[in-house]
Short mmCIF file of C-alpha atoms in Angstrom, two decimals:
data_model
loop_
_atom_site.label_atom_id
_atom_site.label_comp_id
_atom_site.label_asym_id
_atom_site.label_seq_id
_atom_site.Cartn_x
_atom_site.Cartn_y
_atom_site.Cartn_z
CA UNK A 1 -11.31 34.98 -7.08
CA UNK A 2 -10.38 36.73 -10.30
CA UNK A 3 -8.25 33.54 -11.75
CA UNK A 4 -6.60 30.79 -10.63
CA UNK A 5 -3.26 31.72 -12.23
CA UNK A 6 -1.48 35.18 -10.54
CA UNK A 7 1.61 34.06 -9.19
CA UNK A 8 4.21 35.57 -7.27
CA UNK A 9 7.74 36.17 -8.52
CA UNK A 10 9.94 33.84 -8.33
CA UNK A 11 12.77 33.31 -5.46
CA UNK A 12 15.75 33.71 -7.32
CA UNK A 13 17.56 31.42 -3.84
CA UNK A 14 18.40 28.49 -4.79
CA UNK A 15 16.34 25.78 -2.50
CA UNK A 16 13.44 28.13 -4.19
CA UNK A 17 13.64 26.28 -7.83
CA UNK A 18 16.40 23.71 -7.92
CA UNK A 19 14.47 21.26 -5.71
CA UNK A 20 15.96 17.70 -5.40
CA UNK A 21 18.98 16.83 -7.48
CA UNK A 22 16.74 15.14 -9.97
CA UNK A 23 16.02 17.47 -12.49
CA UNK A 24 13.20 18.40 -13.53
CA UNK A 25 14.07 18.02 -17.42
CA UNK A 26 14.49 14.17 -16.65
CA UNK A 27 10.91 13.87 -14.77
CA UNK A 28 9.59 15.62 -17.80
CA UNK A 29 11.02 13.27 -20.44
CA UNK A 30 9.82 10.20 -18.39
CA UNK A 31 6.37 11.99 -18.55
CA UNK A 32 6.81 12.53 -22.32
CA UNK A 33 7.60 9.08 -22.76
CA UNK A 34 4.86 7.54 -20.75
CA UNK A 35 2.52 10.14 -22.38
CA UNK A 36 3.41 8.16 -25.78
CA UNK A 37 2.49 4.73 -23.63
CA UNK A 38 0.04 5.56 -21.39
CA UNK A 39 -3.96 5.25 -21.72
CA UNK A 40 -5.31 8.53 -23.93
CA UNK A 41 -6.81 11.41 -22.34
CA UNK A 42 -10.25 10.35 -21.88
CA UNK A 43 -11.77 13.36 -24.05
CA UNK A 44 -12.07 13.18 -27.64
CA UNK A 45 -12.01 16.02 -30.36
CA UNK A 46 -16.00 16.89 -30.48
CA UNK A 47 -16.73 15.56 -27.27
CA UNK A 48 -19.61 17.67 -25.27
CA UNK A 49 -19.54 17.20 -21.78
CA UNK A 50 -21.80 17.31 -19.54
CA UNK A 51 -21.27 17.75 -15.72
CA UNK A 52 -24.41 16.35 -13.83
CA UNK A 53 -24.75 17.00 -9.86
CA UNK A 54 -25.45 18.98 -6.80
CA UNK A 55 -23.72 21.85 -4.94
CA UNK A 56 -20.11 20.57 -5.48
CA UNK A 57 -20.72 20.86 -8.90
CA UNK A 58 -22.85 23.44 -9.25
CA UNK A 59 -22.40 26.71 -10.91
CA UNK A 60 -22.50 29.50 -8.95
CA UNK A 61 -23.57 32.38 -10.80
CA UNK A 62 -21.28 35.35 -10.72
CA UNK A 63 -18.90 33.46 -8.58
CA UNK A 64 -19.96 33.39 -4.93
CA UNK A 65 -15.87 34.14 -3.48
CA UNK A 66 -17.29 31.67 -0.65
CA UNK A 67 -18.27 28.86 -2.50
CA UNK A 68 -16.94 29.47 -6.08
CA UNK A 69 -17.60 25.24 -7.07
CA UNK A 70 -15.05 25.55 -9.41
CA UNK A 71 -13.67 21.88 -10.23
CA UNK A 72 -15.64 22.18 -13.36
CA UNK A 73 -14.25 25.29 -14.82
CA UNK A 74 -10.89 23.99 -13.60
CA UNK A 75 -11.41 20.64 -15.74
CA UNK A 76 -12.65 22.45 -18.96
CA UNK A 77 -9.93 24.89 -18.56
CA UNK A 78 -7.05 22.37 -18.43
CA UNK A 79 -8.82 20.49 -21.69
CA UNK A 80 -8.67 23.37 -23.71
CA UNK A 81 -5.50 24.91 -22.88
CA UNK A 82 -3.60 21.34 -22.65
CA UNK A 83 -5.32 20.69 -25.78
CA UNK A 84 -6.16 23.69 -28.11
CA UNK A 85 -6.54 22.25 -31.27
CA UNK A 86 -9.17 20.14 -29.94
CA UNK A 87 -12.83 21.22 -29.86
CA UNK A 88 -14.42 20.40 -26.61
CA UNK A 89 -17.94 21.87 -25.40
CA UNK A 90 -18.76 21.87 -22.06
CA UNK A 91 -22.00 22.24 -19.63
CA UNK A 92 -22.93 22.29 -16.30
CA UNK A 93 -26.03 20.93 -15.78
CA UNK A 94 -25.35 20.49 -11.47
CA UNK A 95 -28.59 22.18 -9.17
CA UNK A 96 -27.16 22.45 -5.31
CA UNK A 97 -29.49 20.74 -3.21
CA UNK A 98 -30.37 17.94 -5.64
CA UNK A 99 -30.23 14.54 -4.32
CA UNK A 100 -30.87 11.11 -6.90
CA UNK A 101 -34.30 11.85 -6.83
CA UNK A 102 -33.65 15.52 -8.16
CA UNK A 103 -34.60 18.89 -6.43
CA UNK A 104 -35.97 22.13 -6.78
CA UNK A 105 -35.46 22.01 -10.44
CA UNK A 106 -37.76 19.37 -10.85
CA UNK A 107 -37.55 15.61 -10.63
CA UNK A 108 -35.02 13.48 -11.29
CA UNK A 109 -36.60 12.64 -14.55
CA UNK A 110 -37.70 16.25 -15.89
CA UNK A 111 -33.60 16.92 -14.93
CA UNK A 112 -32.26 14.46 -16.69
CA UNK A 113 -34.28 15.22 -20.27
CA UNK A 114 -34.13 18.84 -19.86
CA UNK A 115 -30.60 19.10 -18.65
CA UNK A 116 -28.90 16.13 -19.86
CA UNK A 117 -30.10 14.40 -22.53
CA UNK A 118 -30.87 17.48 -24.51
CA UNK A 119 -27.41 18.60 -24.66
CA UNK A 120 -26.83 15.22 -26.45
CA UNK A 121 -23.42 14.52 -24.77
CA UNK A 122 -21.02 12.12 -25.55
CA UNK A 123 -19.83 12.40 -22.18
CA UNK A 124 -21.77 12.77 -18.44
CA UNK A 125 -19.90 13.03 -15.25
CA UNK A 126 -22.31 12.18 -12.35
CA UNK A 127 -21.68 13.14 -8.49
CA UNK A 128 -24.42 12.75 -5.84
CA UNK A 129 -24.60 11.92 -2.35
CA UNK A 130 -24.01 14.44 -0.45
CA UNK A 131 -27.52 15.62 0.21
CA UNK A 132 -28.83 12.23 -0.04
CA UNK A 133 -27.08 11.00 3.09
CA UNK A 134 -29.09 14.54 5.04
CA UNK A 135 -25.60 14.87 6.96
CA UNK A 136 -26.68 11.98 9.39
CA UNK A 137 -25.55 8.70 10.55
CA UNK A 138 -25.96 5.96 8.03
CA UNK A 139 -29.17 4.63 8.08
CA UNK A 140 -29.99 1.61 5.91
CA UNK A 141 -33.30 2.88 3.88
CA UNK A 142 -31.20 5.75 2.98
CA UNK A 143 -29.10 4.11 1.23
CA UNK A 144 -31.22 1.69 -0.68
CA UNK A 145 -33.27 5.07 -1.90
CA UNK A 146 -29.83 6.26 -3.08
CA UNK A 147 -28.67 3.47 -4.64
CA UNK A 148 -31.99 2.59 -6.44
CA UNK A 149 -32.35 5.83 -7.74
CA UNK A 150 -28.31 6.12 -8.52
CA UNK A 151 -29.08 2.97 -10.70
CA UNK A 152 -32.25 4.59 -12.16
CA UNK A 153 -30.00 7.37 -13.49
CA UNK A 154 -27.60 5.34 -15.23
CA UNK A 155 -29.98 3.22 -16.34
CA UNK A 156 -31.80 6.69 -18.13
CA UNK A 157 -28.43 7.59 -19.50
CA UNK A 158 -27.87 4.17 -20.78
CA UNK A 159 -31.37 4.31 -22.43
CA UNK A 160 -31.39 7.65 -23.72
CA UNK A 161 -27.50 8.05 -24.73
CA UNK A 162 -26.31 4.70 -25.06
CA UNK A 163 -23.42 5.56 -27.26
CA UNK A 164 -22.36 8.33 -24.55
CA UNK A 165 -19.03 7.51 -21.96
CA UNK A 166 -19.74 8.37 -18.12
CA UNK A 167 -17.98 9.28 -15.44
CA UNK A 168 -19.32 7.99 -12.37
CA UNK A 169 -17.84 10.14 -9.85
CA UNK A 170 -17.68 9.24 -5.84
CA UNK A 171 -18.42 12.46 -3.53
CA UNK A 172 -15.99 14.62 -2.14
CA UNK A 173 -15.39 14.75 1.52
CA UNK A 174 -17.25 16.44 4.31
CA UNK A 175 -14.65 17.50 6.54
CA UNK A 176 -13.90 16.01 9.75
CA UNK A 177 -9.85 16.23 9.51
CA UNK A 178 -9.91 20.24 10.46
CA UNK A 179 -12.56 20.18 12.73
CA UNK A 180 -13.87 17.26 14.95
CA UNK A 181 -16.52 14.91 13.63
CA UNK A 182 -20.22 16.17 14.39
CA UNK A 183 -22.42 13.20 13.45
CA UNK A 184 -22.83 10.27 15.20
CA UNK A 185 -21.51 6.99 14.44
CA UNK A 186 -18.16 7.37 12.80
CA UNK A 187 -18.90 10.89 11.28
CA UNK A 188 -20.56 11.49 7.98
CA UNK A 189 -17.59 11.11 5.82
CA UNK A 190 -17.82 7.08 6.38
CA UNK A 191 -21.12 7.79 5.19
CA UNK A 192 -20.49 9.42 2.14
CA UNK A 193 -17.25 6.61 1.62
CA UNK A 194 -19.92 3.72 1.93
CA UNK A 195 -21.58 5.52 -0.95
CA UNK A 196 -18.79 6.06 -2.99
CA UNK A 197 -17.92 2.24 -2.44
CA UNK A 198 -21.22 1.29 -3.98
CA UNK A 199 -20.83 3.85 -6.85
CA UNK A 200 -17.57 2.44 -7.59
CA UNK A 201 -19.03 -1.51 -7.62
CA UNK A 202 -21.89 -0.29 -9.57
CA UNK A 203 -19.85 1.78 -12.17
CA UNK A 204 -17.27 -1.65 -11.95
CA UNK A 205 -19.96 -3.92 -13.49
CA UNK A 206 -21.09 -1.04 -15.98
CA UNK A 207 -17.57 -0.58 -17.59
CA UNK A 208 -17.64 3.01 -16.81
CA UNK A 209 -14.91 5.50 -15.62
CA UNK A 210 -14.74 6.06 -12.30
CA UNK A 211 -12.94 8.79 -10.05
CA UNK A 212 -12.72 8.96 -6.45
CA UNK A 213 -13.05 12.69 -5.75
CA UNK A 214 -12.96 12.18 -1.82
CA UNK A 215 -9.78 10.01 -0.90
CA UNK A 216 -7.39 12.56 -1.86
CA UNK A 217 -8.52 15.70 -0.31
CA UNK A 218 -9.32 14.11 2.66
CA UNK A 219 -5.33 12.77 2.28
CA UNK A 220 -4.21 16.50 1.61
CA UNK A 221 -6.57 17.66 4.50
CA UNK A 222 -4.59 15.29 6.82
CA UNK A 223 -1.04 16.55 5.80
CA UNK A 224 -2.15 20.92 5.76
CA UNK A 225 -3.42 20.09 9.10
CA UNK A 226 0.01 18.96 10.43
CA UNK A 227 1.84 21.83 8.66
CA UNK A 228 -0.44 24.59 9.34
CA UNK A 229 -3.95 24.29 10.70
CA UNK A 230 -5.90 27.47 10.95
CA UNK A 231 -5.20 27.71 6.82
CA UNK A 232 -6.17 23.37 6.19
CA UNK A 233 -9.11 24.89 8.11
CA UNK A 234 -10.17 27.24 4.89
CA UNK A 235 -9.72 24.21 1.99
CA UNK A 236 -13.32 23.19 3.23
CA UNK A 237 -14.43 26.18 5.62
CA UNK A 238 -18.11 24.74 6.12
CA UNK A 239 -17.64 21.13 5.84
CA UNK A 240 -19.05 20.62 2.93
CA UNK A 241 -18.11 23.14 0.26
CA UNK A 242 -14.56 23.06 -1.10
CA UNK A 243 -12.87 26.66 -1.20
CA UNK A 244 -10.59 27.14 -4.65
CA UNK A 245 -7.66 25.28 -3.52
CA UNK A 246 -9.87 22.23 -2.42
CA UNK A 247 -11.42 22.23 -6.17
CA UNK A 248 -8.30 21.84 -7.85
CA UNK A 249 -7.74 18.94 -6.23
CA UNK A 250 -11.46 17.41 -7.42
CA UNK A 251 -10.10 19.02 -10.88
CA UNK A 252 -7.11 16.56 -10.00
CA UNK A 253 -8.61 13.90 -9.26
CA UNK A 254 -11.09 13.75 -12.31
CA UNK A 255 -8.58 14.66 -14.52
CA UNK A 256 -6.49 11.51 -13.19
CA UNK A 257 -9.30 9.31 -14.12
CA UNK A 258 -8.97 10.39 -17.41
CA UNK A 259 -5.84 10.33 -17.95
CA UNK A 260 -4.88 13.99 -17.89
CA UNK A 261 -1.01 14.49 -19.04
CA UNK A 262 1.25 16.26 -17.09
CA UNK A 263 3.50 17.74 -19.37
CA UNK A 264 2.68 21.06 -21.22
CA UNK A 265 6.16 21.35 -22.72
CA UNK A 266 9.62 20.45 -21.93
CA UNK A 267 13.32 22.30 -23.51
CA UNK A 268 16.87 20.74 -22.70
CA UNK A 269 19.68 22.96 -24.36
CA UNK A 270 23.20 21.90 -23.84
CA UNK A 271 25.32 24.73 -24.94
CA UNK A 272 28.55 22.30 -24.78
CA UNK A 273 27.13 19.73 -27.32
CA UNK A 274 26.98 22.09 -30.53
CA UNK A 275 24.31 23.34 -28.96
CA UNK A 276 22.11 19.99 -28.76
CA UNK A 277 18.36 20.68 -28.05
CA UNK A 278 15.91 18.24 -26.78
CA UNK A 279 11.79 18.88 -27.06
CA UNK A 280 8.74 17.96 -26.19
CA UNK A 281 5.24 19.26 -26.84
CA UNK A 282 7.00 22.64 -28.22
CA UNK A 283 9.13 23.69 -31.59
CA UNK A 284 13.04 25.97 -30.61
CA UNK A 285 13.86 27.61 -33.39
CA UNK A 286 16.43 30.34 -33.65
CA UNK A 287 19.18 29.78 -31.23
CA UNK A 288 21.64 31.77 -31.04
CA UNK A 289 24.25 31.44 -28.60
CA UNK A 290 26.60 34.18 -27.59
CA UNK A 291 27.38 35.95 -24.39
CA UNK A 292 23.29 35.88 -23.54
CA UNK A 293 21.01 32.75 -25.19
CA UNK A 294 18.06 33.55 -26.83
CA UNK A 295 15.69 31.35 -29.22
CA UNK A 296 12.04 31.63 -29.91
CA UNK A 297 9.26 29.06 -28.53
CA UNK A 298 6.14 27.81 -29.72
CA UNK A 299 4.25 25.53 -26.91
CA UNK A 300 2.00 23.21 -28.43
CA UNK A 301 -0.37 23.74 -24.79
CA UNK A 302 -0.29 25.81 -21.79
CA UNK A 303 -0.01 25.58 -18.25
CA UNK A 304 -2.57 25.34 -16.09
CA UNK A 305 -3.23 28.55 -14.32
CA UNK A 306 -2.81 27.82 -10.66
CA UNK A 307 -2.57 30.88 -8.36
CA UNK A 308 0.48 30.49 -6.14
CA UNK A 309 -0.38 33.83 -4.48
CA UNK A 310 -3.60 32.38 -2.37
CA UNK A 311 -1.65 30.81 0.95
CA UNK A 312 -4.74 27.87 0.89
CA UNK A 313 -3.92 26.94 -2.97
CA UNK A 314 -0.20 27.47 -2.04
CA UNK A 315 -0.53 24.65 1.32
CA UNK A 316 -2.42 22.49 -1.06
CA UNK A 317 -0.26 22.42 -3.82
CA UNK A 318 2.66 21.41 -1.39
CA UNK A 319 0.65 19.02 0.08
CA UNK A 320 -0.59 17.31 -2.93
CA UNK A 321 1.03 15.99 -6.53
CA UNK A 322 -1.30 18.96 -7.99
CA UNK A 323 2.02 20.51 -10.08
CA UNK A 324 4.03 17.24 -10.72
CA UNK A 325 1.02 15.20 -12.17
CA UNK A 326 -0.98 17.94 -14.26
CA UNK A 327 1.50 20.99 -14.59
CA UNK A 328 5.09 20.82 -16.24
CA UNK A 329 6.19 23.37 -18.57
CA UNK A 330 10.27 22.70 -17.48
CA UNK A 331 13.14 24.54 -18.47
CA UNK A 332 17.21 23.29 -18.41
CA UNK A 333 20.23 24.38 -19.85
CA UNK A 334 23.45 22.77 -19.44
CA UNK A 335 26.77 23.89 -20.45
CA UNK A 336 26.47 27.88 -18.75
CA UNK A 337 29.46 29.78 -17.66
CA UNK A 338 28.12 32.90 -15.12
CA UNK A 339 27.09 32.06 -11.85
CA UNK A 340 23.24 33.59 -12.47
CA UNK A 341 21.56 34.24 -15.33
CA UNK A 342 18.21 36.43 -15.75
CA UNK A 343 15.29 34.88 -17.87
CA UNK A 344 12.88 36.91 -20.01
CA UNK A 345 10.26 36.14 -22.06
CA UNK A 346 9.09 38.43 -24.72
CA UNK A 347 11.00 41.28 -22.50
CA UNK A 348 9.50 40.53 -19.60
CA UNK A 349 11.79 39.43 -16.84
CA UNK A 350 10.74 36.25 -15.51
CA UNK A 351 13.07 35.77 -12.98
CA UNK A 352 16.69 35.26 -12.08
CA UNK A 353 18.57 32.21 -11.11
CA UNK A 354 21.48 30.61 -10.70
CA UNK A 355 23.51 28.15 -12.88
CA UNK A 356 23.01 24.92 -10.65
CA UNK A 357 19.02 25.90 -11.29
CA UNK A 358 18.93 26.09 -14.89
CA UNK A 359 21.49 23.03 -14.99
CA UNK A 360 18.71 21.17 -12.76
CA UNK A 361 15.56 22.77 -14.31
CA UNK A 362 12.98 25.47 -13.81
CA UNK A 363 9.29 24.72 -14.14
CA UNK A 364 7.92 27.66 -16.05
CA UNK A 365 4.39 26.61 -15.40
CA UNK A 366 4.64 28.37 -11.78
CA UNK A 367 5.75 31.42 -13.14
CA UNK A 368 4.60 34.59 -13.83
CA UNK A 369 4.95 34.07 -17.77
CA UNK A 370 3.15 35.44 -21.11
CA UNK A 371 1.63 31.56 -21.14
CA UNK A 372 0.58 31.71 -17.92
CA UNK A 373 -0.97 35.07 -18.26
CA UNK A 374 -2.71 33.26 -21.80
CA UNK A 375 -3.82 30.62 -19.75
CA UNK A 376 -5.77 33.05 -17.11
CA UNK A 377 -7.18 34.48 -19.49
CA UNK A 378 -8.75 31.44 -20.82
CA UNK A 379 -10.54 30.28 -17.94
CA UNK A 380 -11.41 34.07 -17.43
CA UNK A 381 -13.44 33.70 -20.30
CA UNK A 382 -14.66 29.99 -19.46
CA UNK A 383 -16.23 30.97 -16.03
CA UNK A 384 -17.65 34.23 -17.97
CA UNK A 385 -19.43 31.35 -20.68
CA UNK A 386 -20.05 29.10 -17.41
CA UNK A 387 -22.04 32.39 -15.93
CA UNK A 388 -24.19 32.80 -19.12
CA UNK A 389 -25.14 29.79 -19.51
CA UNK A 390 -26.58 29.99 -15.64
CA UNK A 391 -28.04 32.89 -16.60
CA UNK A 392 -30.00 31.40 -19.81
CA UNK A 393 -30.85 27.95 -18.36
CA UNK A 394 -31.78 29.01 -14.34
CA UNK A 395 -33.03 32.64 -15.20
CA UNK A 396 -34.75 31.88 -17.96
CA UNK A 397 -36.09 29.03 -19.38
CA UNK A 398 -36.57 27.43 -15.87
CA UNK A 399 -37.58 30.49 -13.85
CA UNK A 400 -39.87 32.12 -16.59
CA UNK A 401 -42.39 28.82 -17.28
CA UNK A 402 -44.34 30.69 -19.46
CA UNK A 403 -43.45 29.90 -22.57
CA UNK A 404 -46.10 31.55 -24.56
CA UNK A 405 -44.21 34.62 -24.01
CA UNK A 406 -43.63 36.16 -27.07
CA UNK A 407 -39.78 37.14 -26.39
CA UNK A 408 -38.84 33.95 -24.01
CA UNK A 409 -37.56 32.26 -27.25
CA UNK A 410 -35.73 35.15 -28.68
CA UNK A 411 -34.47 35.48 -25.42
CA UNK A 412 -33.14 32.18 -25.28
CA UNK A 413 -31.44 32.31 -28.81
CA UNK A 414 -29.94 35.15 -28.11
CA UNK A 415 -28.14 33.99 -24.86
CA UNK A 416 -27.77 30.82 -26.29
CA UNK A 417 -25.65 32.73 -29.48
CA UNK A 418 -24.02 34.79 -26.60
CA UNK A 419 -22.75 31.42 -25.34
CA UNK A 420 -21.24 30.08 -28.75
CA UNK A 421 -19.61 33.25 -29.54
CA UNK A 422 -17.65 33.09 -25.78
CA UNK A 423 -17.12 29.40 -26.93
CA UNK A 424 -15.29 30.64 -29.92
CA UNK A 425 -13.32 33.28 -27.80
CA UNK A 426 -12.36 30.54 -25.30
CA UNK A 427 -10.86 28.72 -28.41
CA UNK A 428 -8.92 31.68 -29.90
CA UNK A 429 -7.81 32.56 -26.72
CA UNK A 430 -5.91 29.20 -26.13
CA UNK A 431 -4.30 29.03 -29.55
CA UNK A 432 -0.64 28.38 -28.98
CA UNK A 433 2.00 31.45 -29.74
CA UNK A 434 5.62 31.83 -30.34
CA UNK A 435 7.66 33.69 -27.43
CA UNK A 436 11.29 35.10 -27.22
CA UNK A 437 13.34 33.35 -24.92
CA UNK A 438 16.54 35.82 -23.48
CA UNK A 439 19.09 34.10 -20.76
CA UNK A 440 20.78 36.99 -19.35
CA UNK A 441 23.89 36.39 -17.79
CA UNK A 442 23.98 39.16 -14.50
#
């Protein structure tokens, strides 16, 4: 998968856009209002991240199309485009396989002060269990060596980086919705829930953030099952590993726990008021109003590229609140005369729709805009930064342990330079631009 964000033109029918009769404008001012009252996004300007855990969260160097494990590239791409003024820095520091006790890239201890605590992070996700439960029934000493050593990690983190905020993250699902359970006792989903419920108790009397990254998709597993289930059947083809569409809902659901805002930008223009013009999270400037409407638009974030073209991200999406609760960039304009009007955006035609849809609203974010195509190309260049910094850490400075080589360093430095100057491109990248606005009438 190339992006996450190349969408389909629109249907210019109207049951395609105009959706129920509440508009869209008025969800998007409730969400700018409770965006003023509401808990902050968790993040902070200067915040490094680190994401600590096993396959789910793994990197997958050069983007295995099978298993992409992708939730983290998601996360760090909504950060930066929803908020590009702010300087966030973000590693993965997941190994698939590992288990509390680590894996094959060492012990739990040599991972956490090599790939954790060196980093210095302000912030650490953590999600484990998967492998620690060995796909079987629940058994009793597994779960005391999981929860001892899920304690002994937050205790290390506590010890090492006690100023730092974590995440303590209960695992995603293994599928038994799709396909019927194959472990004994329940299935090992309840497993991997009585694991979670522990997480969340433990994290409880820490006073860290949790988020529940296995409740939802098993929720949105349920409801693509009744609408179509050969395609539910791809959000988790093996079980275990979420496809795309099943990591933007992990994205979702850590995002949620953070607090994640869902508006990018919202415009109300009511050409019978003088014109009256209502923002938020963007600057109109220019309006002119005469057969066609044009102004020019400056969003202050961008949407979050999700790619309405891939049928299994298309059944999530409608099965989940993926677009209403992280993804609205809406459009209205009262007031119109002609029955359909055609939108472009810096000369590109957008779409066409009718006067009831504009009246209603349009969400721009799940269209195939010069934001959205900005926004691609953000997290274009934040899984090409994700896939050097696999390449430094895993081919290098674990797989070559001989460090009296005399170019290991330089080899190092220069990846690691490699790294910060895709950092800066990721940053550039997301800067916000002014676009023309034309409403055509046809």
């Amino acid at each position: 998968m190339g992006s996450i964000g190349a969408v389909r033109r629109p249907n210019t029918t109207r049951g395609a856009f105009a959706g129920p009769r509440t508009a869209l404008f008025a969800i998007a001012l409730i969400l700018a209002i409770r965006a003023r009252t509401q808990a902050p996004f968790a993040l902070r300007d200067g915040d490094r991240i680190v994401f600590y855990g096993d396959d789910i969260t793994a990197v997958q160097f050069f983007d295995n199309p099978l298993e992409p494990r992708l939730y983290p590239s998601f996360v760090e791409t909504y950060a930066i485009t929803r908020f590009p003024h702010a300087h966030f820095d973000f590693v993965n520091s997941a190994w698939a396989g590992d288990r509390v006790s680590g894996g094959a890239g060492g012990t739990i201890d040599i991972r956490l002060q090599r790939d954790v605590i060196a980093y210095k992070p302000t912030v650490v996700t953590v999600m484990l269990g998967m492998n620690d439960g060995e796909m079987s029934p629940y058994h009793t000493d597994r779960f005391n060596k999981f929860a001892s050593g899920f304690e002994h990690i937050l205790s290390t983190l506590r010890s090492n980086l006690p100023e730092a905020r974590v995440t303590a993250i209960k695992p995603s699902p293994y599928d038994e919705v799709t396909q019927q359970p194959d472990v004994a006792d329940g299935g090992y989903n309840r497993v991997l829930m009585q694991y979670g419920t522990f997480i969340h108790q433990t994290a409880e009397r820490e006073g860290l953030t949790i988020a529940d990254l296995n409740t939802t998709l098993v929720a949105v597993l349920e409801k693509a099952t009744a609408i179509d289930p050969a395609t539910a059947r791809k959000i988790i083809p093996d079980r275990i590993h979420p496809s795309a569409a099943g990591h933007l809902i992990l994205a979702e659901d850590l995002l949620k726990a953070w607090n994640a805002p869902a508006l990018v930008s919202a415009v109300r223009i009511d050409e019978s008021r003088q014109p009256f013009i209502h923002t938020g999270n963007t600057t109109v400037r220019d309006l002119k109003i005469a057969l066609a409407l044009s102004w020019t638009q400056t969003d202050n974030a961008l949407p979050f590229p999700i790619d309405m073209a891939d049928p299994v991200v298309g059944l999530v999406v409608s099965c989940s609140d993926l677009v209403p609760a992280l993804d609205q960039q809406t459009l209205q304009v009262n007031g119109l005369v002609a029955d359909r009007y055609e939108l472009r955006i810096d000369n590109d035609t957008i779409g066409v729709f009718t006067r009831e849809q504009l009246r209603e609203g349009i969400n721009l974010a799940l269209l195939d805009t010069p934001m959205k195509k900005q926004a691609i190309r953000v997290f274009d260049l934040v899984r090409a930064r994700n896939n050097v910094h696999f390449g430094r850490w895993k081919r290098v400075q674990f797989a070559i342990a001989d460090d009296s080589l005399p170019h290991k360093q330089e080899a190092l430095d220069a990846l690691e330079a490699l790294e910060q100057d895709l950092l800066t491109e990721v940053r550039l990248a997301a800067e916000p631009k002014p676009h023309r606005f034309l409403l055509v009438p046809q």
